[in-house]
PDB file of C-alpha atoms in Angstrom:
ATOM      1  CA  MET A   1      97.693  86.675  85.131  1.00 87.00           C
ATOM      2  CA  PHE A   2      98.820  82.517  84.566  1.00 94.00           C
ATOM      3  CA  LYS A   3      96.504  80.310  86.786  1.00 97.00           C
ATOM      4  CA  LEU A   4      98.231  77.404  88.584  1.00 96.00           C
ATOM      5  CA  ILE A   5      96.158  74.074  90.469  1.00 97.00           C
ATOM      6  CA  TRP A   6      99.089  72.417  92.862  1.00 93.00           C
ATOM      7  CA  GLY A   7      98.434  69.171  94.478  1.00 93.00           C
ATOM      8  CA  ILE A   8      99.959  68.306  97.417  1.00 90.00           C
ATOM      9  CA  THR A   9     100.076  64.465  99.028  1.00 87.00           C
ATOM     10  CA  GLY A  10     101.267  64.869 102.138  1.00 79.00           C
ATOM     11  CA  THR A  11     104.807  63.514 102.470  1.00 75.00           C
ATOM     12  CA  GLY A  12     106.294  67.335 104.416  1.00 73.00           C
ATOM     13  CA  TYR A  13     110.075  66.877 103.870  1.00 80.00           C
ATOM     14  CA  ILE A  14     110.383  69.384 101.478  1.00 85.00           C
ATOM     15  CA  LEU A  15     106.652  71.407 102.684  1.00 84.00           C
ATOM     16  CA  GLN A  16     108.934  74.510 103.499  1.00 85.00           C
ATOM     17  CA  GLU A  17     110.431  74.899  99.861  1.00 91.00           C
ATOM     18  CA  LEU A  18     107.107  74.420  98.606  1.00 89.00           C
ATOM     19  CA  ILE A  19     105.553  77.041 100.474  1.00 88.00           C
ATOM     20  CA  ASP A  20     108.227  79.360  99.708  1.00 93.00           C
ATOM     21  CA  LEU A  21     108.461  78.431  95.965  1.00 94.00           C
ATOM     22  CA  MET A  22     104.265  79.298  95.633  1.00 94.00           C
ATOM     23  CA  VAL A  23     104.854  82.734  97.466  1.00 94.00           C
ATOM     24  CA  ASP A  24     107.637  83.150  95.070  1.00 95.00           C
ATOM     25  CA  LEU A  25     106.042  82.104  91.813  1.00 94.00           C
ATOM     26  CA  GLN A  26     102.396  84.246  93.296  1.00 94.00           C
ATOM     27  CA  ASN A  27     104.567  87.234  94.393  1.00 94.00           C
ATOM     28  CA  ASN A  28     106.838  87.939  91.435  1.00 96.00           C
ATOM     29  CA  HIS A  29     105.231  86.051  88.611  1.00 94.00           C
ATOM     30  CA  ASP A  30     101.814  87.211  88.499  1.00 88.00           C
ATOM     31  CA  ILE A  31     100.668  83.164  89.002  1.00 94.00           C
ATOM     32  CA  ASP A  32      97.835  82.961  90.388  1.00 95.00           C
ATOM     33  CA  ILE A  33      97.256  78.997  92.760  1.00 96.00           C
ATOM     34  CA  THR A  34      94.965  77.274  93.883  1.00 97.00           C
ATOM     35  CA  VAL A  35      96.528  74.517  96.437  1.00 94.00           C
ATOM     36  CA  ILE A  36      94.501  71.008  96.649  1.00 95.00           C
ATOM     37  CA  LEU A  37      95.526  68.922  99.613  1.00 93.00           C
ATOM     38  CA  SER A  38      95.174  64.945  99.879  1.00 94.00           C
ATOM     39  CA  LYS A  39      93.820  63.785 102.980  1.00 94.00           C
ATOM     40  CA  ASP A  40      97.153  62.856 104.015  1.00 91.00           C
ATOM     41  CA  ALA A  41      98.606  66.369 102.979  1.00 90.00           C
ATOM     42  CA  TYR A  42      96.032  68.204 105.094  1.00 91.00           C
ATOM     43  CA  HIS A  43      97.636  65.961 108.467  1.00 91.00           C
ATOM     44  CA  VAL A  44     100.769  66.625 107.595  1.00 88.00           C
ATOM     45  CA  PHE A  45     100.130  70.645 107.433  1.00 86.00           C
ATOM     46  CA  LYS A  46      97.838  70.558 110.759  1.00 88.00           C
ATOM     47  CA  SER A  47     100.572  68.770 112.611  1.00 87.00           C
ATOM     48  CA  VAL A  48     103.570  71.667 111.301  1.00 82.00           C
ATOM     49  CA  ARG A  49     101.161  73.970 111.811  1.00 82.00           C
ATOM     50  CA  GLU A  50     100.584  73.116 115.529  1.00 86.00           C
ATOM     51  CA  MET A  51     104.595  72.657 115.797  1.00 82.00           C
ATOM     52  CA  GLN A  52     105.459  76.236 114.751  1.00 74.00           C
TER      53      GLN A  52
END
């Protein structure tokens, strides 16, 4: 298994594409991903979650 740390800084304009890519990497390529969010990214994720 390959381990990867992925840092997200917070623009959010390709957020769904990033999530889809991470899911694909974890499910189909045996990669364990740890995501680190900046303070701004945290607020973007929170806003997107509230809109869904």
